[in-house]
PDB file of C-alpha atoms in Angstrom:
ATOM      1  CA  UNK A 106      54.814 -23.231 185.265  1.00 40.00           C
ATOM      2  CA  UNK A 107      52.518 -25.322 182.949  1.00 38.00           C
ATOM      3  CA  UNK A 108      48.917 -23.967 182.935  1.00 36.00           C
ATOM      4  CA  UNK A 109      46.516 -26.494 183.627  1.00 35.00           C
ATOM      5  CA  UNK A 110      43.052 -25.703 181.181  1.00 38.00           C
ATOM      6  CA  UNK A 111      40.363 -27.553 182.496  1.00 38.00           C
ATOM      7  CA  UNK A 112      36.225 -26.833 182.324  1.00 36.00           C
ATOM      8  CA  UNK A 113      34.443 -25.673 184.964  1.00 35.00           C
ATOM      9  CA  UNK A 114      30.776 -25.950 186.315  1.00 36.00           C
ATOM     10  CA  UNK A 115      27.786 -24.421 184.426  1.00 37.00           C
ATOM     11  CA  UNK A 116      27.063 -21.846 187.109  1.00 38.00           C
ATOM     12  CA  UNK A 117      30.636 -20.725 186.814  1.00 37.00           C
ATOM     13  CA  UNK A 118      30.339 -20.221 183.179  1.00 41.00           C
ATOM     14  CA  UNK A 119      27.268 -18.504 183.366  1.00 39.00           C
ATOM     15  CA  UNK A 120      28.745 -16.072 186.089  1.00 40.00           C
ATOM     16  CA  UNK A 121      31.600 -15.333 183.538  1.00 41.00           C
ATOM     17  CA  UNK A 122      29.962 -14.527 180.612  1.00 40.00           C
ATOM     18  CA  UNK A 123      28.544 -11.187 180.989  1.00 40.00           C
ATOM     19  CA  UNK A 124      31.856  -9.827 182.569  1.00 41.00           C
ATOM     20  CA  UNK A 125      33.056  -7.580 180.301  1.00 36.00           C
ATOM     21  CA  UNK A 126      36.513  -6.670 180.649  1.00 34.00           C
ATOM     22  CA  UNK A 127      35.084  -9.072 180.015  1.00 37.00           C
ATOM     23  CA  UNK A 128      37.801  -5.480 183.544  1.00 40.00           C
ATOM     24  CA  UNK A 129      43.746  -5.344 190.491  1.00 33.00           C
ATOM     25  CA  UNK A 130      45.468  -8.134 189.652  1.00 32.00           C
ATOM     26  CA  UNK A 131      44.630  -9.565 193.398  1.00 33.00           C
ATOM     27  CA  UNK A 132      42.874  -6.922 195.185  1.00 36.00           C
ATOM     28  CA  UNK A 133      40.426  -4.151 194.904  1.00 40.00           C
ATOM     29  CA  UNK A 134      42.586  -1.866 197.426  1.00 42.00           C
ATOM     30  CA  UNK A 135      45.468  -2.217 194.403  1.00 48.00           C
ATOM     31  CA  UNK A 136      43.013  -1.213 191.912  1.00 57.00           C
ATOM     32  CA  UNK A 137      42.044   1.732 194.187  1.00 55.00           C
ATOM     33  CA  UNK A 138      45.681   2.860 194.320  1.00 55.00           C
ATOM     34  CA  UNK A 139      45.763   2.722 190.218  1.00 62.00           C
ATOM     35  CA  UNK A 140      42.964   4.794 189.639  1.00 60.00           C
ATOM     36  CA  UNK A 141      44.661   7.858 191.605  1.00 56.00           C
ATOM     37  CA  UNK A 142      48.527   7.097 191.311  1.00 53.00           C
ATOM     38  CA  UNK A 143      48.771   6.017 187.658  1.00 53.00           C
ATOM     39  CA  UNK A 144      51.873   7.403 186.373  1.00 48.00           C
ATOM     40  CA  UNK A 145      52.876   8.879 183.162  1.00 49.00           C
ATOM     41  CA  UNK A 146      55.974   7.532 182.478  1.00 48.00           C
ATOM     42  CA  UNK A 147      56.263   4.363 180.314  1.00 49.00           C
ATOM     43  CA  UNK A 148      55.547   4.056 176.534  1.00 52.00           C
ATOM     44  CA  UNK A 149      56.686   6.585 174.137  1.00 52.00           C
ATOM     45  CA  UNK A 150      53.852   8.008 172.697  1.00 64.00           C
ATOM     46  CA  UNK A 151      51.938   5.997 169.462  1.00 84.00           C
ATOM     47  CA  UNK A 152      49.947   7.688 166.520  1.00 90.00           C
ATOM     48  CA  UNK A 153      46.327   6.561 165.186  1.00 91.00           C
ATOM     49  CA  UNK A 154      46.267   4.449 162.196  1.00 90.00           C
ATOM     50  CA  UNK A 155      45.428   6.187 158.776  1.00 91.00           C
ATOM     51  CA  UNK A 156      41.892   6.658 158.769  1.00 92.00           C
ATOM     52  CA  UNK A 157      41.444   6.680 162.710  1.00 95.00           C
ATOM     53  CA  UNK A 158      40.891   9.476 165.366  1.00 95.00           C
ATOM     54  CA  UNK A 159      41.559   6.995 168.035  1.00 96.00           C
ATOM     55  CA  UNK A 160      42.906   3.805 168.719  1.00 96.00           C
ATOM     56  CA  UNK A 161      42.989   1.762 172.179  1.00 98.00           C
ATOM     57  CA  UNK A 162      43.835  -1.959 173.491  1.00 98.00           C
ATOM     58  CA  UNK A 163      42.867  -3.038 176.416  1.00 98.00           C
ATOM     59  CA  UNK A 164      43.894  -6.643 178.241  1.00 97.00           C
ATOM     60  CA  UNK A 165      42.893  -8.021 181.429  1.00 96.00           C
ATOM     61  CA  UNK A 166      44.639 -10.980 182.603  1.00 94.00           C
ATOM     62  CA  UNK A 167      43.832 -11.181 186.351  1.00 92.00           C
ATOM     63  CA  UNK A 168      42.997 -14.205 188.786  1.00 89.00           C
ATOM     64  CA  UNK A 169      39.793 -14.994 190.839  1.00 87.00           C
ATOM     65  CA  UNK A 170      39.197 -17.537 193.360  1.00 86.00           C
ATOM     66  CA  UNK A 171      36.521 -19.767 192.689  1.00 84.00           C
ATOM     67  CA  UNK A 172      36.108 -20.586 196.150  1.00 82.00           C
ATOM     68  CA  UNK A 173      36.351 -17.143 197.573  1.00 76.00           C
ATOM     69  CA  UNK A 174      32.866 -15.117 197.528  1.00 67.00           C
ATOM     70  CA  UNK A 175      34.277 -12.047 197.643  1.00 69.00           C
ATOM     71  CA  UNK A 176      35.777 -12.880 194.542  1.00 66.00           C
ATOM     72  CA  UNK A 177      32.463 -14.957 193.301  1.00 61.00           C
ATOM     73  CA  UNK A 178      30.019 -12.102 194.238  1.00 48.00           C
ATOM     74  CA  UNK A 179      32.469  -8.573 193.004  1.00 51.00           C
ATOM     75  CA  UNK A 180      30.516  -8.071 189.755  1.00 54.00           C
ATOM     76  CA  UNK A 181      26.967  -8.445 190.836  1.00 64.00           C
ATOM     77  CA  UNK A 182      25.891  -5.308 191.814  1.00 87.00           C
ATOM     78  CA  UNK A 183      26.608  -1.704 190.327  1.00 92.00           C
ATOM     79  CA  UNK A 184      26.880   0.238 193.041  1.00 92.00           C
ATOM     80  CA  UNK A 185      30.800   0.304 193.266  1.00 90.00           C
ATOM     81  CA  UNK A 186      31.135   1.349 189.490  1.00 95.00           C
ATOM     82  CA  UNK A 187      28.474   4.331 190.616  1.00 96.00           C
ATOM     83  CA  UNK A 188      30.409   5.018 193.270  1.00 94.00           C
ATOM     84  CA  UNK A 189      33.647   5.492 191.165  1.00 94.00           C
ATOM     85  CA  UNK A 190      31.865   7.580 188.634  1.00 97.00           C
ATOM     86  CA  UNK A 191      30.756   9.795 191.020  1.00 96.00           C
ATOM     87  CA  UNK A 192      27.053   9.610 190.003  1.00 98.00           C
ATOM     88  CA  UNK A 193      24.453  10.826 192.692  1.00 97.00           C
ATOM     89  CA  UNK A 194      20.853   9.003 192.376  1.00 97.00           C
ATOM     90  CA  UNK A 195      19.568  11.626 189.698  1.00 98.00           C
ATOM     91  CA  UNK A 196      22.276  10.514 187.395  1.00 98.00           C
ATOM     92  CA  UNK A 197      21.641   6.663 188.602  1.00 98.00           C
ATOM     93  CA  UNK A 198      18.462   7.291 187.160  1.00 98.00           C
ATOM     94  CA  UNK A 199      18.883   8.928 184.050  1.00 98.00           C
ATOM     95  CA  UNK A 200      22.359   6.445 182.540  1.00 98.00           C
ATOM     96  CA  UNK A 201      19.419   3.505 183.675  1.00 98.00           C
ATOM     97  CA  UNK A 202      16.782   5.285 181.834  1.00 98.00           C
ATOM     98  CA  UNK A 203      18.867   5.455 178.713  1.00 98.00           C
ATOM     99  CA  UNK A 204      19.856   1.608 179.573  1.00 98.00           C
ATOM    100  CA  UNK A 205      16.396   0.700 179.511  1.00 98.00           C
ATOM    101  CA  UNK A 206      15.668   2.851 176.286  1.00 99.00           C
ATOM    102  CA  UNK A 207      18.545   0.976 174.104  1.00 99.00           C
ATOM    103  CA  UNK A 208      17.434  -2.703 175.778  1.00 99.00           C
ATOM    104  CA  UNK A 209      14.124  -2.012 173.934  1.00 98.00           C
ATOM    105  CA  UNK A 210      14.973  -0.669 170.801  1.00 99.00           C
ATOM    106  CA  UNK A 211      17.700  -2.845 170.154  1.00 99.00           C
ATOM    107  CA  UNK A 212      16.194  -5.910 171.615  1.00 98.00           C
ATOM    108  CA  UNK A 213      12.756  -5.333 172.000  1.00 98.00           C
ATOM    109  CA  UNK A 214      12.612  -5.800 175.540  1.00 98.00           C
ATOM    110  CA  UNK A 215      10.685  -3.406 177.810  1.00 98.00           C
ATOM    111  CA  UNK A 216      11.657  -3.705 181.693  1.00 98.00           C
ATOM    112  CA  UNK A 217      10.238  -0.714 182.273  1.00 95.00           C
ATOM    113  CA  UNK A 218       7.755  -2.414 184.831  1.00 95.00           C
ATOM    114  CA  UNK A 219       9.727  -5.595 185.788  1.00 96.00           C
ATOM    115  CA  UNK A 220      13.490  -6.511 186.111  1.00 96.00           C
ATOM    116  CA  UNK A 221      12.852  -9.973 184.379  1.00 95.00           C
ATOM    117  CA  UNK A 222      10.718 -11.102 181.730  1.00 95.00           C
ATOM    118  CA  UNK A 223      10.573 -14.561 181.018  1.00 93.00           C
ATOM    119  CA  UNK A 224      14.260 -15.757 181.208  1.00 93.00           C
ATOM    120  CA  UNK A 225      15.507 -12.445 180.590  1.00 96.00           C
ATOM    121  CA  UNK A 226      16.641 -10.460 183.738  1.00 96.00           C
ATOM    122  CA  UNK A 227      17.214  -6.780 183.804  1.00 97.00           C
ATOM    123  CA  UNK A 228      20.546  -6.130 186.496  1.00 96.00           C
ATOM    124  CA  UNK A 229      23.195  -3.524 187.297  1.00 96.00           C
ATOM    125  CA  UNK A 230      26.569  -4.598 187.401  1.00 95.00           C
ATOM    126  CA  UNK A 231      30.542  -3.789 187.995  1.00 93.00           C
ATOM    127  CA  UNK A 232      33.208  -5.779 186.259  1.00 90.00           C
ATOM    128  CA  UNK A 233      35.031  -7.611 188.240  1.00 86.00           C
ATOM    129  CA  UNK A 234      38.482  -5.741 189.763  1.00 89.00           C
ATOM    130  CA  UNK A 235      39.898  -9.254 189.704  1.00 88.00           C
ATOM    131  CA  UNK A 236      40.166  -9.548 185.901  1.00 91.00           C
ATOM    132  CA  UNK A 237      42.734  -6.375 186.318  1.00 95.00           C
ATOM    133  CA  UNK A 238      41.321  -4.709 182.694  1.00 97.00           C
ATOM    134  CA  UNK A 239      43.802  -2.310 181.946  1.00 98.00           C
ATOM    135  CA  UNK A 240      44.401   0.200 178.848  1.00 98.00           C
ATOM    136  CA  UNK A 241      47.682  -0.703 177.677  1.00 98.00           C
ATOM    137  CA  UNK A 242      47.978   1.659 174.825  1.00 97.00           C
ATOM    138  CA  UNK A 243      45.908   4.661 173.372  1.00 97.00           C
ATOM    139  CA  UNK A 244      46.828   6.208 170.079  1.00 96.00           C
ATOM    140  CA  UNK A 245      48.255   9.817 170.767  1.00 94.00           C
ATOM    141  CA  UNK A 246      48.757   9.492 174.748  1.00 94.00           C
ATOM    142  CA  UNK A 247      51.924   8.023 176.662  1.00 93.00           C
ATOM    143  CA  UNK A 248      50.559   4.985 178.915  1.00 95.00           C
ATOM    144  CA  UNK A 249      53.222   3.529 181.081  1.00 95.00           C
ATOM    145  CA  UNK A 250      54.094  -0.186 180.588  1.00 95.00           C
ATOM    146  CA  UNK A 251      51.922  -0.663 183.554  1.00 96.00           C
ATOM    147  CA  UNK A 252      48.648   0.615 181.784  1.00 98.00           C
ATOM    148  CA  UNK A 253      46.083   2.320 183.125  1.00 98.00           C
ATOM    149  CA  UNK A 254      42.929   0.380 185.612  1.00 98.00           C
ATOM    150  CA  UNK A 255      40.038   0.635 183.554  1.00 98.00           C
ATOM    151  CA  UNK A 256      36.513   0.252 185.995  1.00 97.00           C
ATOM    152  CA  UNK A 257      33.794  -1.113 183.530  1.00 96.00           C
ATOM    153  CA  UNK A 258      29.957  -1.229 184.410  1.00 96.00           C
ATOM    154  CA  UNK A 259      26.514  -0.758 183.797  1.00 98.00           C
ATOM    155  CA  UNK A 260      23.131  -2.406 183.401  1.00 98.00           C
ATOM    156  CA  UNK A 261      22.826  -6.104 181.686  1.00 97.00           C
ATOM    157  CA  UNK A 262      19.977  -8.072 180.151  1.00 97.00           C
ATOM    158  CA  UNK A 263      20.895 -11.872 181.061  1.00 94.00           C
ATOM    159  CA  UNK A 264      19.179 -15.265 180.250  1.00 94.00           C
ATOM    160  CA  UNK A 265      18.926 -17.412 182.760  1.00 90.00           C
ATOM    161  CA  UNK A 266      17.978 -20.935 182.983  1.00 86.00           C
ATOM    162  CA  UNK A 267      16.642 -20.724 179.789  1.00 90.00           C
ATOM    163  CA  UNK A 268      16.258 -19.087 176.442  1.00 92.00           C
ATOM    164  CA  UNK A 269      15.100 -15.471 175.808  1.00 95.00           C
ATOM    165  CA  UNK A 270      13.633 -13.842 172.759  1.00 96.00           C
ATOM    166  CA  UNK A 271      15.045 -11.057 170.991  1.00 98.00           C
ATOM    167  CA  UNK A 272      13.164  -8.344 168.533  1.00 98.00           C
ATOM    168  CA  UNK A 273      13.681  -4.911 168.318  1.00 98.00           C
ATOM    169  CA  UNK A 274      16.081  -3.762 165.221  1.00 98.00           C
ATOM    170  CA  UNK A 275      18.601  -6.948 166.398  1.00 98.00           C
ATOM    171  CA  UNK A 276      15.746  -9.809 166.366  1.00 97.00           C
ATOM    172  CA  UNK A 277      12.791  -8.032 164.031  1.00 98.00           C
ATOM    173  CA  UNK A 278       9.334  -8.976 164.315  1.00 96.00           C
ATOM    174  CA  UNK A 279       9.639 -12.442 164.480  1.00 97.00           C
ATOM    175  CA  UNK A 280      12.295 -12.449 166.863  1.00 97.00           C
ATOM    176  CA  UNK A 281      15.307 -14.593 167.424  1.00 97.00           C
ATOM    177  CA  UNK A 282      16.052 -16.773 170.178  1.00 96.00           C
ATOM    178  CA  UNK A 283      18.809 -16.826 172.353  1.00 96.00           C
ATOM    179  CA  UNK A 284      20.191 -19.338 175.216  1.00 94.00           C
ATOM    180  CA  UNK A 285      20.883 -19.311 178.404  1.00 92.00           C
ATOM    181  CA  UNK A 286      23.864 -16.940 179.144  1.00 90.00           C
ATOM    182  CA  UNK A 287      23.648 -15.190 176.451  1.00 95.00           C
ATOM    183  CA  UNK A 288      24.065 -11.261 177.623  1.00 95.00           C
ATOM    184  CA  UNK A 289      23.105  -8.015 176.378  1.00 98.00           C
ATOM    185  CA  UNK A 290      25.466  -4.933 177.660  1.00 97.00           C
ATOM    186  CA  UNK A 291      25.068  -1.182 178.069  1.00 98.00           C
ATOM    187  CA  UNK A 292      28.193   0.174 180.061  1.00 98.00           C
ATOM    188  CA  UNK A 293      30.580   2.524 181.032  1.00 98.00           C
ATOM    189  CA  UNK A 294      34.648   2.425 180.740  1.00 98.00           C
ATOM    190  CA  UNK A 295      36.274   4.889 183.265  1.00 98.00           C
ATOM    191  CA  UNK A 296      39.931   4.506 182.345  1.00 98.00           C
ATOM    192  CA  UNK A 297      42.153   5.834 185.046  1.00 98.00           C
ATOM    193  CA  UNK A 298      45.021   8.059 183.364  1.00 96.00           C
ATOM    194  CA  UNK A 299      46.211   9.653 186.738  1.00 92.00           C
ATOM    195  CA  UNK A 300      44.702  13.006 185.869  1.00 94.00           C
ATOM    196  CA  UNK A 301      41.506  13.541 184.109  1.00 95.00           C
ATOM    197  CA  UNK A 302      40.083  10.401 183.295  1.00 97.00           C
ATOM    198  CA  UNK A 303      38.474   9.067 180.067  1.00 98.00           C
ATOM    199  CA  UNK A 304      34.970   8.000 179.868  1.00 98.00           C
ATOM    200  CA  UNK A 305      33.715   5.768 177.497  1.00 99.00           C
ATOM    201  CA  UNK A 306      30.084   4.606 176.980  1.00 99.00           C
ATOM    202  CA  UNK A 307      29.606   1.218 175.143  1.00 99.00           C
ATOM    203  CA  UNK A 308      26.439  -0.607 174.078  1.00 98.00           C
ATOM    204  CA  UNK A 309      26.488  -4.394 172.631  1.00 98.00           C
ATOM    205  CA  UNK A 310      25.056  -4.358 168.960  1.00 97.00           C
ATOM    206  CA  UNK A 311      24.900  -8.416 168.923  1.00 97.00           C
ATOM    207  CA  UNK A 312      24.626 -10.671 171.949  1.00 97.00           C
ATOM    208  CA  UNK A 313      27.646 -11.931 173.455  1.00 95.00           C
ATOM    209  CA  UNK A 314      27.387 -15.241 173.468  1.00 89.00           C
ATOM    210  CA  UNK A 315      29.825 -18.119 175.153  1.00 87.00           C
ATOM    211  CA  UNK A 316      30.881 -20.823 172.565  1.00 86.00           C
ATOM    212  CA  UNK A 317      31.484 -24.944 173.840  1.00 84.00           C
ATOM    213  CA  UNK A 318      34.558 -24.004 174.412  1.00 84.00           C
ATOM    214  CA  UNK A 319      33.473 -21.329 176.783  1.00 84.00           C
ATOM    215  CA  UNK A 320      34.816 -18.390 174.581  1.00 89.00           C
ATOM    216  CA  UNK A 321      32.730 -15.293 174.243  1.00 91.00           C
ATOM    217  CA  UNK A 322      32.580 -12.567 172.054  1.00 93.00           C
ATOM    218  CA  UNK A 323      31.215  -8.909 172.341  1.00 93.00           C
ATOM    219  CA  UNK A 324      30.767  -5.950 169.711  1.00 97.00           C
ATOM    220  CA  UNK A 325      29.960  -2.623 171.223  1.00 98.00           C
ATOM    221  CA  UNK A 326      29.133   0.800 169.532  1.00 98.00           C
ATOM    222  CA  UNK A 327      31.208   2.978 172.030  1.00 98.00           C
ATOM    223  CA  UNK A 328      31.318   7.035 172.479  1.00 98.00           C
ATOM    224  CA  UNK A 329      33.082   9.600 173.866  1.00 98.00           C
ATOM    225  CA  UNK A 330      32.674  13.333 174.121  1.00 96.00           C
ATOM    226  CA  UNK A 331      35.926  14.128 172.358  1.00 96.00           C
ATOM    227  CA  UNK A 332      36.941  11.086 169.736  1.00 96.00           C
ATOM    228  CA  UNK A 333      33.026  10.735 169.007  1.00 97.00           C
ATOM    229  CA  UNK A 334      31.617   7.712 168.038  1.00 97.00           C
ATOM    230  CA  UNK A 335      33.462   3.745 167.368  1.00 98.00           C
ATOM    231  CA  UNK A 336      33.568   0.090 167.786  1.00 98.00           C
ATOM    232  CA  UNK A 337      34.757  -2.365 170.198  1.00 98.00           C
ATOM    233  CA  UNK A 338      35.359  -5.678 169.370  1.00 97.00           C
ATOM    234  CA  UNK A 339      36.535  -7.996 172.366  1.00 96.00           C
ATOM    235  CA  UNK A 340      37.405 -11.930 173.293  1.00 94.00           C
ATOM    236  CA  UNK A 341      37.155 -13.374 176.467  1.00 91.00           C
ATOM    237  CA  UNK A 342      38.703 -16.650 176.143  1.00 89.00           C
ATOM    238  CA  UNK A 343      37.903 -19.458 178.846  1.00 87.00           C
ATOM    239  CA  UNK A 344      39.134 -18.534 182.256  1.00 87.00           C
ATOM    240  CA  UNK A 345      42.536 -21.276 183.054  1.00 89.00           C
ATOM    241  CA  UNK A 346      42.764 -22.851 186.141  1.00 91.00           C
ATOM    242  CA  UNK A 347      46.071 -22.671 187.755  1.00 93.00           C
ATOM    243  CA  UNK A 348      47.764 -25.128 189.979  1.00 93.00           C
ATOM    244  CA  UNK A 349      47.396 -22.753 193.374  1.00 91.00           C
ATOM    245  CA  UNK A 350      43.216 -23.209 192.556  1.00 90.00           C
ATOM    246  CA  UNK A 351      42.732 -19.716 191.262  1.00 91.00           C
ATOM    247  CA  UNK A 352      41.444 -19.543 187.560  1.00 89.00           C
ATOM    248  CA  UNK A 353      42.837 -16.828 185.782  1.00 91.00           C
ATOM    249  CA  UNK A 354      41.238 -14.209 182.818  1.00 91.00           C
ATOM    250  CA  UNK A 355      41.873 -13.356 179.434  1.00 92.00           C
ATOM    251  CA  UNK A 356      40.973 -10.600 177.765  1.00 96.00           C
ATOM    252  CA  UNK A 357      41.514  -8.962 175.334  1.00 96.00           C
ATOM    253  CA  UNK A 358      40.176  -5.471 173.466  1.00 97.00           C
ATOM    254  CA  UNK A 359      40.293  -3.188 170.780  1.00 98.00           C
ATOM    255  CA  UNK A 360      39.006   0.172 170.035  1.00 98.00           C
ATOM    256  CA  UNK A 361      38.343   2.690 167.188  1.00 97.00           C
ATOM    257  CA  UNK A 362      37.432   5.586 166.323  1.00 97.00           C
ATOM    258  CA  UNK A 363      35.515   5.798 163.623  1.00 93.00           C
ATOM    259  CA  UNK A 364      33.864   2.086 164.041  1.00 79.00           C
ATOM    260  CA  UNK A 365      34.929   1.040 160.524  1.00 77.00           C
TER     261      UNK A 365
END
């Protein structure tokens, strides 16, 4: 069936942007199933490139209604990403804490007394289950054909309606200025292997930024307890719009570690 690719509104665009992955195919009750019945069967198991502890794609090529709110409004808060990481409030309070510590170092802003400053706003946030992010392979592990959910969130610094200002180690003194929709990511990937699952943290080094084409890019430092520390480089192309209405993702990930 020929994909129709067609623009859509600002406010849609702006909404997109800072998902990052930019993470069920139709529901959130089929993502629920994956994260506890993901099976073990599927690809034969793959080896690290020379040079690498770890290696990892991830692609997420789910549909959203544009019309439906539950669909519109799934990302905006982070209380369902909480939830699935089991954090209580004390943790809450201390993965926000570091948030708010990298958002100022890296970018020189300090919402340590307001969520927004200027244009910039200061949110939590879980990736939408409609864009169906899913680790499709991971050097050393056998992920079935299927791949495994990932659930991807965390806190965001996001312009809106206008420019914001950057300093901090990414802008310097004299700061560098950003548009509207630009975002700024420090996050969480909770991939769900069927047994223990494999957590993730990820922090954006540049903005991630939405092209005229309504493209975006994002480059994370990421970590992990047992691989240590890497990069993430990602692409979000425009979302298509399909002839039943719904507009559909693409996304697409990969991971190393080392970062270089």
């Amino acid at each position: 069936m020929k994909v129709i690719r067609t623009r859509v509104k600002l406010s849609v665009m702006l909404y997109i942007v800072f998902l990052l992955i930019l993470s069920a195919c139709s529901s959130s009750t089929s993502a629920s199933s994956d994260r506890t019945n993901s099976a073990n069967s599927g690809n034969a198991t793959n080896l690290a490139p020379a040079g690498y502890k770890k290696f990892m794609v991830f692609m997420g090529n789910g549909e959203f209604s544009p019309s439906s709110m539950n669909d519109m409004m799934s990302m905006m808060s982070g209380a369902d990403f909480f939830r699935h990481m089991d954090w209580n409030d004390d943790q809450i309070t201390q993965h926000k804490a570091q948030a708010l510590a990298f958002f100022k170092l890296r970018y020189g802003l300090d919402f340590s007394k307001s969520n927004q400053i200027g244009h910039a706003m200061f949110l939590d946030f879980t990736n939408d289950p409609h864009m169906n992010l899913r680790a499709y392979s991971i050097s050393d592990m056998n992920v079935p054909r299927s791949g495994w959910f990932v659930d991807d969130g965390g806190w965001a610094v996001y312009a809106v309606k206008g420019s914001m200002t950057l300093y901090g180690t990414y802008g310097g003194a004299t700061g560098t200025q950003v548009p509207a929709g630009t975002a700024l990511m420090f996050g969480y990937y909770k991939i769900n292997t069927g047994s223990t699952p494999i957590i993730i943290a990820y922090q954006a080094i540049v903005p991630m930024f939405t092209d005229m084409a309504g493209d975006s890019t994002v480059i994370c430092q990421v970590s992990n307890d047992q691989f240590g520390k890497g990069m993430n480089q990602g692409v979000m192309g425009m979302p298509e719009m399909l002839p039943n209405g719904n507009m559909k993702y693409d996304v697409r990930e990969v991971m190393t570690f080392p970062g270089y």
